[in-house]
C-alpha positions as a LaTeX table, in Angstrom:
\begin{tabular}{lrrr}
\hline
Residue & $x$ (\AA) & $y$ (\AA) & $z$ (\AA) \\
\hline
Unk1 & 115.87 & 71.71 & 96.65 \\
Unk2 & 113.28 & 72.56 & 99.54 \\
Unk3 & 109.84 & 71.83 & 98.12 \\
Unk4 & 108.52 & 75.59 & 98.77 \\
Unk5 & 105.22 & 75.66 & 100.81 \\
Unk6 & 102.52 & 78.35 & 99.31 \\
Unk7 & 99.44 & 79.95 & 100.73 \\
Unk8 & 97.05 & 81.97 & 98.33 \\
Unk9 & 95.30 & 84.53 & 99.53 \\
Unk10 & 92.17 & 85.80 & 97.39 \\
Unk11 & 90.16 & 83.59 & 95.31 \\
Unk12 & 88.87 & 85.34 & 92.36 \\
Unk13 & 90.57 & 85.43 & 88.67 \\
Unk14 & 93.91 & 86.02 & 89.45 \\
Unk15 & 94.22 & 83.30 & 91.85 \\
Unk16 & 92.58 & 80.81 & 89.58 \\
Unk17 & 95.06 & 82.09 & 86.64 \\
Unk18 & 98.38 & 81.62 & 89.38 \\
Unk19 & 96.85 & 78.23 & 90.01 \\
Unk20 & 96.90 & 76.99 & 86.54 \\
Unk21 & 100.36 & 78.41 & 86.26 \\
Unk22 & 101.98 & 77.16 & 89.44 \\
Unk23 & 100.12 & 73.39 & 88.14 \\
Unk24 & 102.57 & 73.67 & 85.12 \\
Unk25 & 106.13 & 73.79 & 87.19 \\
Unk26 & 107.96 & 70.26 & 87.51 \\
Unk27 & 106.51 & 68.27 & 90.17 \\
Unk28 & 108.49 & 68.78 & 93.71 \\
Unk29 & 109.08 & 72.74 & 93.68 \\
Unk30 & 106.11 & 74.17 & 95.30 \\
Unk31 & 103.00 & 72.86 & 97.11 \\
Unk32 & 99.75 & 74.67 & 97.27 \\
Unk33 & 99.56 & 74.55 & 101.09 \\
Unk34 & 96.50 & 76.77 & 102.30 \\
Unk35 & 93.99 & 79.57 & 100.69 \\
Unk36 & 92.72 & 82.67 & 102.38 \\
Unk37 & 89.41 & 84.30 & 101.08 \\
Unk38 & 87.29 & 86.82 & 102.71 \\
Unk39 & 84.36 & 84.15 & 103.62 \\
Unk40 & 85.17 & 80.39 & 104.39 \\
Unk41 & 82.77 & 79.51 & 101.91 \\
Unk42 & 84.49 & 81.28 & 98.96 \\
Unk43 & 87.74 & 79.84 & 100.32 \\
Unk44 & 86.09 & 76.12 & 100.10 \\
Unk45 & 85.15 & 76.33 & 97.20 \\
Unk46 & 88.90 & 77.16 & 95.52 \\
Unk47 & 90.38 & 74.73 & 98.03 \\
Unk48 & 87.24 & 71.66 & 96.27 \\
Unk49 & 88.82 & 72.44 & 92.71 \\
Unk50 & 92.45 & 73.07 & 93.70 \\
Unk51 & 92.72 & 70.26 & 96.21 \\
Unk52 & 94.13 & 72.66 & 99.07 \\
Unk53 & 93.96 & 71.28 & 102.32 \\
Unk54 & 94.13 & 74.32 & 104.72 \\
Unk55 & 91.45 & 77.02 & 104.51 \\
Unk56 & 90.77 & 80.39 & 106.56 \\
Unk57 & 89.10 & 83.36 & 105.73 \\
Unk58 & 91.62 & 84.88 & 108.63 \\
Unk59 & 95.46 & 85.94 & 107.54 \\
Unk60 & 96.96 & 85.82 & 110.51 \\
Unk61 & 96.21 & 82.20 & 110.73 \\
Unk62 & 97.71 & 81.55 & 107.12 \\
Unk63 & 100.88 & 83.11 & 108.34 \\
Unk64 & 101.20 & 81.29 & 111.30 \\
Unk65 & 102.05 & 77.77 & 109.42 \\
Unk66 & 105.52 & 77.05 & 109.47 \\
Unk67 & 104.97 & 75.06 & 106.22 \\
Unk68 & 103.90 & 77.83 & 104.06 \\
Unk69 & 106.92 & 79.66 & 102.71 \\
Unk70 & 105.43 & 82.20 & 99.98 \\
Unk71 & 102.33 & 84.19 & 100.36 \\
Unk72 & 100.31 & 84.49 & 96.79 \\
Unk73 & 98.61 & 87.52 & 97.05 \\
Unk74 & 95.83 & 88.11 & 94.59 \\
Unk75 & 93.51 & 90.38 & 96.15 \\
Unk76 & 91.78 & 93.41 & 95.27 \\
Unk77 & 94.73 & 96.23 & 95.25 \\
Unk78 & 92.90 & 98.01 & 98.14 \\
Unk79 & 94.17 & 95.02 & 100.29 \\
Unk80 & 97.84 & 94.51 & 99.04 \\
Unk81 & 99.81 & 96.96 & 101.07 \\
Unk82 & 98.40 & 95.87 & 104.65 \\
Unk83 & 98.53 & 92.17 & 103.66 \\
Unk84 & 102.49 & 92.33 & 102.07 \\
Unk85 & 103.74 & 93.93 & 104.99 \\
Unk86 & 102.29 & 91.17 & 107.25 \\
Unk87 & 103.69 & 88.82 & 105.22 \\
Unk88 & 107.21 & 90.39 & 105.27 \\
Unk89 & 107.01 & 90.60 & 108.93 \\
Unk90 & 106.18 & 86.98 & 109.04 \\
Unk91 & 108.93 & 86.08 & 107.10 \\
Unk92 & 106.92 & 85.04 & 104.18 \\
Unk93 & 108.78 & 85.76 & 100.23 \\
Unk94 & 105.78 & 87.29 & 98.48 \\
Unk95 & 104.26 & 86.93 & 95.27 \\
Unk96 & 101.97 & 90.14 & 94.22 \\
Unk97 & 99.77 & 90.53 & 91.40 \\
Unk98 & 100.09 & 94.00 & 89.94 \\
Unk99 & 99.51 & 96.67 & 90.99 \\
Unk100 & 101.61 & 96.96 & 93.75 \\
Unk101 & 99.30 & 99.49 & 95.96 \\
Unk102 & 97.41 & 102.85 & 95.78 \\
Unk103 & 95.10 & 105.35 & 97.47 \\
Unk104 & 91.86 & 104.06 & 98.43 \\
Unk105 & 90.78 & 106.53 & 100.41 \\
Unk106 & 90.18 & 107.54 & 104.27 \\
Unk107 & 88.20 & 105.94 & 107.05 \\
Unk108 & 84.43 & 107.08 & 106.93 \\
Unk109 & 84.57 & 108.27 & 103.37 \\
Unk110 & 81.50 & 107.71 & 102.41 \\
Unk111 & 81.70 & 109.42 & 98.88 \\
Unk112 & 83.14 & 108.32 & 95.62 \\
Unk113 & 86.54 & 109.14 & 96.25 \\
Unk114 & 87.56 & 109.87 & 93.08 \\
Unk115 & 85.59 & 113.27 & 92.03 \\
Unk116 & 87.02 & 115.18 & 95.18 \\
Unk117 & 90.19 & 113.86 & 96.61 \\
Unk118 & 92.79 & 115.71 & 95.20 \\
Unk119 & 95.41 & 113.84 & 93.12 \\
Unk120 & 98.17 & 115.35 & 95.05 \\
Unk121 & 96.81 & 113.87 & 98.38 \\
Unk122 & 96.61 & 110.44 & 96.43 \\
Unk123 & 99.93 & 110.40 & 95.38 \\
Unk124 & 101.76 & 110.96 & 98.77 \\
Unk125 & 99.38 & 108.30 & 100.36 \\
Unk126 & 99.72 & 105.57 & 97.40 \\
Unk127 & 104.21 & 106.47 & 97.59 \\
Unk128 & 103.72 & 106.32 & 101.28 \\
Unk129 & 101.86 & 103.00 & 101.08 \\
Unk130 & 104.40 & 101.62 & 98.69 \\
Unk131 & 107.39 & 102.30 & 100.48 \\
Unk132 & 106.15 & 100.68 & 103.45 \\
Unk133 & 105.72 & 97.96 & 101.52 \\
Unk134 & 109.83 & 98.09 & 100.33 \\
Unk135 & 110.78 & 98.56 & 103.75 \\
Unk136 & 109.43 & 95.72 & 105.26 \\
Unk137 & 110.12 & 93.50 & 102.54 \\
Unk138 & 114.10 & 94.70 & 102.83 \\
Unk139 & 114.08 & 95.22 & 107.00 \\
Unk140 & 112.67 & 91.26 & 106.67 \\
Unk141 & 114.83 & 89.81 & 104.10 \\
Unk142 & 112.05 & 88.53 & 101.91 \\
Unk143 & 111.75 & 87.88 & 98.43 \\
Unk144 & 109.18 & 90.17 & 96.63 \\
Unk145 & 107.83 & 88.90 & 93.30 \\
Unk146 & 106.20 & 91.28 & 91.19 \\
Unk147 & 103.91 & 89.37 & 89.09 \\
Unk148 & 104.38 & 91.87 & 85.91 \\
Unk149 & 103.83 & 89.37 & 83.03 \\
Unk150 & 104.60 & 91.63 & 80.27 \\
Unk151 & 108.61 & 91.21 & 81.67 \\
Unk152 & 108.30 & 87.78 & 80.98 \\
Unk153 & 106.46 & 87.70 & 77.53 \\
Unk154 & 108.29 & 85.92 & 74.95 \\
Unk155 & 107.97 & 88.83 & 72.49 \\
Unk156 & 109.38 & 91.03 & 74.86 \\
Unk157 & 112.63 & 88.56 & 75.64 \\
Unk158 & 113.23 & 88.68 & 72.27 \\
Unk159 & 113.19 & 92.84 & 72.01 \\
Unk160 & 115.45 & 92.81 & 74.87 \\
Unk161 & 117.70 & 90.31 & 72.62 \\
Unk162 & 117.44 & 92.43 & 69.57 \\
Unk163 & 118.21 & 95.20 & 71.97 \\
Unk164 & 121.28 & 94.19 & 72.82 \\
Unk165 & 122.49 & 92.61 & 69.30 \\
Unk166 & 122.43 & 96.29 & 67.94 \\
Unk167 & 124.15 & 99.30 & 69.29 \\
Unk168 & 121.52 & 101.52 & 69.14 \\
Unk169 & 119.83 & 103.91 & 71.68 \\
Unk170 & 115.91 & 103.46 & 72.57 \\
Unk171 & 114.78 & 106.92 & 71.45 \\
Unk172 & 110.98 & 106.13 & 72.32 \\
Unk173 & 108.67 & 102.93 & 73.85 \\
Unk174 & 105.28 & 102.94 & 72.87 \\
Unk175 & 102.95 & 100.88 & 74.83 \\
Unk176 & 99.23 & 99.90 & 74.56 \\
Unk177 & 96.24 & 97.78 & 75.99 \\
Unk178 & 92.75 & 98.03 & 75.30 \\
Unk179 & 89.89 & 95.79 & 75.66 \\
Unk180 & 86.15 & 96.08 & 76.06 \\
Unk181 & 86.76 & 96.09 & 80.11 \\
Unk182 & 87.50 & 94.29 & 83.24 \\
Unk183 & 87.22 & 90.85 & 84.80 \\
Unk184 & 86.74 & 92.25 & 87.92 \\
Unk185 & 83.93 & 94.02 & 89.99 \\
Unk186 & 85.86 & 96.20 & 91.97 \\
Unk187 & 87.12 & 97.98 & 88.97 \\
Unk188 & 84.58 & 100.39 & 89.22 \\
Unk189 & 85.05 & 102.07 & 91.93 \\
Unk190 & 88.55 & 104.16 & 93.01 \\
Unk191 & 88.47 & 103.05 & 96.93 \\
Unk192 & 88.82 & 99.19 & 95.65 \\
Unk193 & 91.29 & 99.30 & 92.37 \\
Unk194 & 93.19 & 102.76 & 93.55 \\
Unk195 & 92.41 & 103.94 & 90.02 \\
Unk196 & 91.06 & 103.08 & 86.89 \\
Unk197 & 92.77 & 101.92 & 83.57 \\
Unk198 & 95.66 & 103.46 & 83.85 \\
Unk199 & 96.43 & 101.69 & 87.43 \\
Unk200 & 94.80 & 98.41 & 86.37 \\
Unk201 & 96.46 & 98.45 & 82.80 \\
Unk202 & 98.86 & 100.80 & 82.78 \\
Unk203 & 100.75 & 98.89 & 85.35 \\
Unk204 & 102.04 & 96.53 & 82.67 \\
Unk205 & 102.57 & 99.07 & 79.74 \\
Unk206 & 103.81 & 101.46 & 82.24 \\
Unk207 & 105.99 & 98.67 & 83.67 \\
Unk208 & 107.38 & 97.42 & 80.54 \\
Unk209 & 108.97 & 100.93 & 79.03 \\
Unk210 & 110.40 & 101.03 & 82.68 \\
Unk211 & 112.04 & 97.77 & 82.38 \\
Unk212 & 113.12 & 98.34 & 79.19 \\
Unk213 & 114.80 & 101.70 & 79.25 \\
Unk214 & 116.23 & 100.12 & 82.73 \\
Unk215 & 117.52 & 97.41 & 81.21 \\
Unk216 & 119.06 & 98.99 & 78.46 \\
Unk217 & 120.53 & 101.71 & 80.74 \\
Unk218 & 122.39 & 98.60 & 82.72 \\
Unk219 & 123.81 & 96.97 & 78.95 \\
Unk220 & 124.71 & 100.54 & 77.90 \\
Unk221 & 126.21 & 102.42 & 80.70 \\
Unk222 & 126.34 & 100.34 & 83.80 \\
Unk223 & 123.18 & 102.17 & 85.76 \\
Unk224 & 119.51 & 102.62 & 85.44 \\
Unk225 & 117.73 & 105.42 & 82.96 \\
Unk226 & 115.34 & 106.30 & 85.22 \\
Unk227 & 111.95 & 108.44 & 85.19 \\
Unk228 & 112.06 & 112.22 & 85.54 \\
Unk229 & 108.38 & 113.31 & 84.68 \\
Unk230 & 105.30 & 112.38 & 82.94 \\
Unk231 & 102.57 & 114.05 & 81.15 \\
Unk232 & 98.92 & 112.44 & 81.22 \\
Unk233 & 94.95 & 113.06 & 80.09 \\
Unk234 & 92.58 & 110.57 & 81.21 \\
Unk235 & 88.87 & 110.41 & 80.72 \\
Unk236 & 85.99 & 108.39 & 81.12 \\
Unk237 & 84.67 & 108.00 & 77.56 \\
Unk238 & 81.74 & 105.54 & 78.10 \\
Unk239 & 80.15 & 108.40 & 80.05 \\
Unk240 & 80.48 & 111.16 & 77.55 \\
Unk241 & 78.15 & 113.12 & 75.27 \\
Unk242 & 79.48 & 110.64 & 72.27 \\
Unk243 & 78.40 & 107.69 & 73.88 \\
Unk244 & 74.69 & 108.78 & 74.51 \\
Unk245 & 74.51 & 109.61 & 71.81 \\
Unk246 & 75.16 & 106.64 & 70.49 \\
Unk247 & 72.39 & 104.96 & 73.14 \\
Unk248 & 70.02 & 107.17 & 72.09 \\
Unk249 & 70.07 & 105.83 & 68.44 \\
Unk250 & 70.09 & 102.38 & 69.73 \\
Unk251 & 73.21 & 101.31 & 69.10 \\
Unk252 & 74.11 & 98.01 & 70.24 \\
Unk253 & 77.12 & 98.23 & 73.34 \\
Unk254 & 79.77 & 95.38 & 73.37 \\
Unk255 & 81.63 & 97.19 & 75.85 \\
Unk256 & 81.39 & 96.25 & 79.72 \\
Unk257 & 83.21 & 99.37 & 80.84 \\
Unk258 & 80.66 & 101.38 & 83.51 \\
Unk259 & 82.94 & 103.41 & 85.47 \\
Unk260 & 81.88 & 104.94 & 88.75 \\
Unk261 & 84.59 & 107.01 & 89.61 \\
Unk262 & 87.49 & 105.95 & 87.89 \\
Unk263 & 88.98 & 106.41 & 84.30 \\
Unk264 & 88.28 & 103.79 & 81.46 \\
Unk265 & 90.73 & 105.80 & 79.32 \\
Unk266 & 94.22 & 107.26 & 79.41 \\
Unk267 & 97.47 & 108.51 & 77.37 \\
Unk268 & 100.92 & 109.11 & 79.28 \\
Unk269 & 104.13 & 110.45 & 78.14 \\
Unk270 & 106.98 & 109.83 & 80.42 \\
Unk271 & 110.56 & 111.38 & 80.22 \\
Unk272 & 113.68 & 109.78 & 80.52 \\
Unk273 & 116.60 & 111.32 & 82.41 \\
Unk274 & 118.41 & 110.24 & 78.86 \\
Unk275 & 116.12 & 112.68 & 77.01 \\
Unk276 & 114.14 & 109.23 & 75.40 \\
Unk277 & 110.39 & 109.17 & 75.91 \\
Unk278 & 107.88 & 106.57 & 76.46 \\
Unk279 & 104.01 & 106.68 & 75.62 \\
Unk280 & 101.48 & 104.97 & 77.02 \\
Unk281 & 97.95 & 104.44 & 75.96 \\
Unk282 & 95.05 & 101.85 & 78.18 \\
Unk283 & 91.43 & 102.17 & 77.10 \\
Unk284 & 88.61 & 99.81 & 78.28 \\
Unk285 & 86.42 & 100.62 & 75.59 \\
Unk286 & 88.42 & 98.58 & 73.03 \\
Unk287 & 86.34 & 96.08 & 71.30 \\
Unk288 & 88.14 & 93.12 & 69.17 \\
Unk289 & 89.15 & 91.02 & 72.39 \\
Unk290 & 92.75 & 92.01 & 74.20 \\
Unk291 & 95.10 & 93.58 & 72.48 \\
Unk292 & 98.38 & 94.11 & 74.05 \\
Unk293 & 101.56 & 96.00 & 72.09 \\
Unk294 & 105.15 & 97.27 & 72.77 \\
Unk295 & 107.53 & 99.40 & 70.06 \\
Unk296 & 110.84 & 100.58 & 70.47 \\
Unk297 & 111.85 & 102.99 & 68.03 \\
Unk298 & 115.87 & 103.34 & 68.33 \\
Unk299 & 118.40 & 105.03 & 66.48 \\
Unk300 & 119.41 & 101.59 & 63.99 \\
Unk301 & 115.70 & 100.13 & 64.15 \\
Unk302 & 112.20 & 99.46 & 65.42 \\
Unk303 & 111.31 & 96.63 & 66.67 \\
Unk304 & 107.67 & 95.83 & 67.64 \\
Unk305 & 106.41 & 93.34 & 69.96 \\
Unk306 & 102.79 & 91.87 & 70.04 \\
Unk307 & 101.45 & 89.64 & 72.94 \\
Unk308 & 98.44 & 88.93 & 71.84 \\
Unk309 & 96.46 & 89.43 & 68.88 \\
Unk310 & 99.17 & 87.37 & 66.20 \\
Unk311 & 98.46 & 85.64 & 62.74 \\
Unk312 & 100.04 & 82.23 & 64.21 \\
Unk313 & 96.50 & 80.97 & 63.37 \\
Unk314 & 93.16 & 82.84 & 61.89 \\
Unk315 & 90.03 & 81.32 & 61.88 \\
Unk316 & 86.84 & 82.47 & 59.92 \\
Unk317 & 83.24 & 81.47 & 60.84 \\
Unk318 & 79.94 & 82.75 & 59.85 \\
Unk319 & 78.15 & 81.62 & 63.02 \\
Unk320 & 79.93 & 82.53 & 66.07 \\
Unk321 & 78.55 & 79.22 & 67.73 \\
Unk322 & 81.43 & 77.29 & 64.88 \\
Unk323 & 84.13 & 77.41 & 67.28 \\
Unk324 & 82.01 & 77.64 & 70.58 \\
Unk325 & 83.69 & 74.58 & 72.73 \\
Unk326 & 87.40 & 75.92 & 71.59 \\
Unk327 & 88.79 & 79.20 & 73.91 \\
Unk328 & 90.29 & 82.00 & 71.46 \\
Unk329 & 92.17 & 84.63 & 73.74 \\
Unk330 & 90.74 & 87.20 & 76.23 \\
Unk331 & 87.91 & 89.91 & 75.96 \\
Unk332 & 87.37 & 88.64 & 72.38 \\
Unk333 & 83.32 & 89.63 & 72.03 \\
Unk334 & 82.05 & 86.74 & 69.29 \\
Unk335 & 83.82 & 84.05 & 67.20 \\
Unk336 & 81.86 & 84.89 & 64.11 \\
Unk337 & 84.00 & 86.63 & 60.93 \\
Unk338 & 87.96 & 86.81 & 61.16 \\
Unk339 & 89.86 & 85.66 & 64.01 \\
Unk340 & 93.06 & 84.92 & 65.81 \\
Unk341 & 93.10 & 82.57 & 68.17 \\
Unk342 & 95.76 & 82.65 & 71.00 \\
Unk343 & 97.93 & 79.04 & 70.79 \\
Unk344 & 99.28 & 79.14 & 74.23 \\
Unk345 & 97.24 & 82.67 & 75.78 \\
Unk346 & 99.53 & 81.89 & 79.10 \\
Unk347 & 102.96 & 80.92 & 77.66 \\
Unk348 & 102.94 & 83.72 & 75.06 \\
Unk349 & 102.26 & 86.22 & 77.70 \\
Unk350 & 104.48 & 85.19 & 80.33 \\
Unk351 & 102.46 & 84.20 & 83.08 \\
Unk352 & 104.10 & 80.54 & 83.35 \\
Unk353 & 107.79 & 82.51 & 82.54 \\
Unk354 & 107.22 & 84.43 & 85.39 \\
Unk355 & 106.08 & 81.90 & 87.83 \\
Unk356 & 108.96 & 80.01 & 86.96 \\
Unk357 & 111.28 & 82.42 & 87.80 \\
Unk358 & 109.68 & 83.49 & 91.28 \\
Unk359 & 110.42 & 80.31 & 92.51 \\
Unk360 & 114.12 & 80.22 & 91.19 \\
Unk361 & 114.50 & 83.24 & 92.88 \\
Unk362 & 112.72 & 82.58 & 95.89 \\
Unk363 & 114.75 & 79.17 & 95.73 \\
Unk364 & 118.34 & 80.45 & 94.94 \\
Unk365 & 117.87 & 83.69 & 96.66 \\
Unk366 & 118.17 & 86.42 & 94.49 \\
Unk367 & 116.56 & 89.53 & 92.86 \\
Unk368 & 113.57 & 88.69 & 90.28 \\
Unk369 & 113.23 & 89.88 & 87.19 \\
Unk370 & 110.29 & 91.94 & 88.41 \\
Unk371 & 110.63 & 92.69 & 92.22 \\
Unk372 & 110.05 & 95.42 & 94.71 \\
Unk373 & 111.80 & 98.18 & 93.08 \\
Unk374 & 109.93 & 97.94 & 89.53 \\
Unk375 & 106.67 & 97.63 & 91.79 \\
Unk376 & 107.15 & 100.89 & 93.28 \\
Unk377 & 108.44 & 102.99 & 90.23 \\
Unk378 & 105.24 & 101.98 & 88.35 \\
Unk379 & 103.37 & 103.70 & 91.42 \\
Unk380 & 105.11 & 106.49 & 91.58 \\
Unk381 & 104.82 & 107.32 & 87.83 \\
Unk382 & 101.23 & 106.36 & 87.35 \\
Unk383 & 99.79 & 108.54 & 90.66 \\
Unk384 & 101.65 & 111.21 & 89.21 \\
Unk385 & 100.36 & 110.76 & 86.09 \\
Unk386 & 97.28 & 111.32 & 87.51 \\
Unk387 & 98.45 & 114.53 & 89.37 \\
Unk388 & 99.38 & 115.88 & 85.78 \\
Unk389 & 96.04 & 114.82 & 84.30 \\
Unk390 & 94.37 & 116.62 & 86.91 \\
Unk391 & 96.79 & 120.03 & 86.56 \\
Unk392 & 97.34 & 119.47 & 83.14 \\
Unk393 & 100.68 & 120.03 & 82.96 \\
Unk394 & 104.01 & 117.98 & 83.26 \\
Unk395 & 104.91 & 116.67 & 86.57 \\
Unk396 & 108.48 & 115.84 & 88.06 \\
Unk397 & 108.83 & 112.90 & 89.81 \\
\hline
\end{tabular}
């Protein structure tokens, strides 16, 4: 097979995370063939520890090399739409990290435009943005990767599995992530991350119950079970009248969450056009390192799936400094008391799974696991998820 040609663009943690993950395919597949960063010097630097030859901080200069066959985007989401349609245009496959696209505001807002752009204005611009993105990915005959690792995740390979050994109908998902808040910078603010939690988390509990009552619609009957409406509340708890409090007494705060604009908290309740339900619950104010969660409740059994926090080993130290040199899994705070180290962090939650099959796909070309059309239904439910928090009331999609 074609060794495939690849050209990152962004430089920050998820491109360092693809790059481990892309190091661990069989030698020959893919090549690491030129980075794209906002400054040359940011894009030096990643190119000095990853050994990439090419660097730009311009796009259009990345998509001119014949030799680069896949662009890797791993931007801030603010970016994603503009740079995938590029892409598509240039005949590039695509690999995105999640989320596909939002809203991110107008030209001159000056404003935080999250306390006065109405959620009904964000969710026509964030579908419009993401259709764009379909259409030139299909008008172009590209390959778009959605880089939705919860798919992937062992545990969750083995639901579907169980799924289909029974005979049973999902009657509910229930899906969860919390930690003590994000890697990133731009998560603060709504015109970078096109939302808060429930965008930057929700994507992959959100995604997941949409796989999976997808999936199971195709073993059962042939066709998707698609989304009909959703139901949401979101908040931003590290700002409220319980949290001062808590800073007035002194309390000590673990928890890096300092919204601007956005949500650090939210619950969702989707609807099935099968009458089955899924809930959804993201929180960056979760202390107790990343913790990560799917349950299927069916008619002949529940099944639960864990991705991260797991009793495969426990360790127990009374100074946190015991275990310094050793990594344990994500967000964790301090090594000191109980914990539960991650064994493979990467394997366990799919990243190297999905990388895998991005390049089979791209290779054999076919459909991913997680493409385009996955990508967009996660937008569509989680903008108007925010419409319904904002109405509070149920909205159809």
């Amino acid at each position: 097979m074609k060794t495939l040609g690849i050209g990152i663009v962004g430089v920050r943690y998820g491109a360092h995370m693809h790059y481990e993950n892309f190091k661990k395919l069989p030698p020959g597949l893919i090549e690491l063939r030129g980075v794209c960063s906002r400054t040359l010097e940011s894009a030096e630097a990643f190119a000095s520890k990853t050994g990439i030859t090419f660097v730009t901080n311009n796009i259009d200069e990345l998509l001119a090399r014949e030799d680069i066959d896949i662009i890797d985007i791993c931007t801030p989401p603010a970016t994603h739409h503009e740079i995938a349609i590029k892409a598509a245009q240039a005949g590039k496959h695509i690999i995105m990290e999640k989320p596909l696209t939002g809203y991110f505001g107008e030209p001159g807002d000056k404003e935080p435009i999250g306390f006065h752009v109405p959620r009904a204005r964000m969710l026509a611009g964030a579908l419009k943005n993401a259709e764009a993105i379909r259409e030139a990915v299909r008008s172009n005959g590209v390959i778009f990767c959605y880089a939705e690792n919860w798919v992937y995740a062992p545990p969750v390979v083995k639901m579907r599995n169980l799924i289909a050994a029974s005979k049973g109908a999902i009657l509910e998902v229930r899906a969860e992530e919390n930690h003590s808040g994000s890697n990133s910078v731009f998560s603060r603010e709504w015109k970078h991350t096109g939302g808060g939690a429930l965008l930057r988390m929700g994507s992959h509990s959100v995604g997941a119950c949409l796989h999976l009552k997808h999936w199971e619609g195709m073993e059962r009957l042939g066709k998707s079970i698609r989304p009909v409406s959703v139901m949401a509340d979101t908040a931003d708890l590290i700002h409220t009248d319980a949290s001062n409090r808590a800073k007035k007494a002194n309390a000590h705060n673990w928890i890096s969450s300092n919204p601007v604009d956005v949500e650090d908290w939210a619950n969702v309740t989707i609807k099935f056009d099968d009458g089955s339900r899924a809930t959804v619950l993201v929180s960056d104010v979760g202390l107790g390192g990343l913790n990560t969660r799917i349950t299927t409740f069916m008619t002949d059994g529940v099944i639960k799936a864990n991705m991260t926090a797991n009793n495969a080993i426990e360790t127990y130290a009374v100074d946190p400094e015991t275990f310094s040199n050793e990594y344990f899994t994500e967000k964790l705070e301090t090594k000191a008391g109980w914990n539960r180290p991650s064994c493979d962090e990467d394997w366990f939650r799919g990243f190297i799974q999905e990388i895998t099959d991005f390049v089979d796909a791209i290779q054999n070309n076919r459909e991913p696991l997680a493409g385009i059309d996955l990508a967009v239904d996660c937008v569509n439910v989680i903008y108007s998820a925010y419409l319904s928090a904002e109405q509070g009331k149920r909205v159809n999609l």
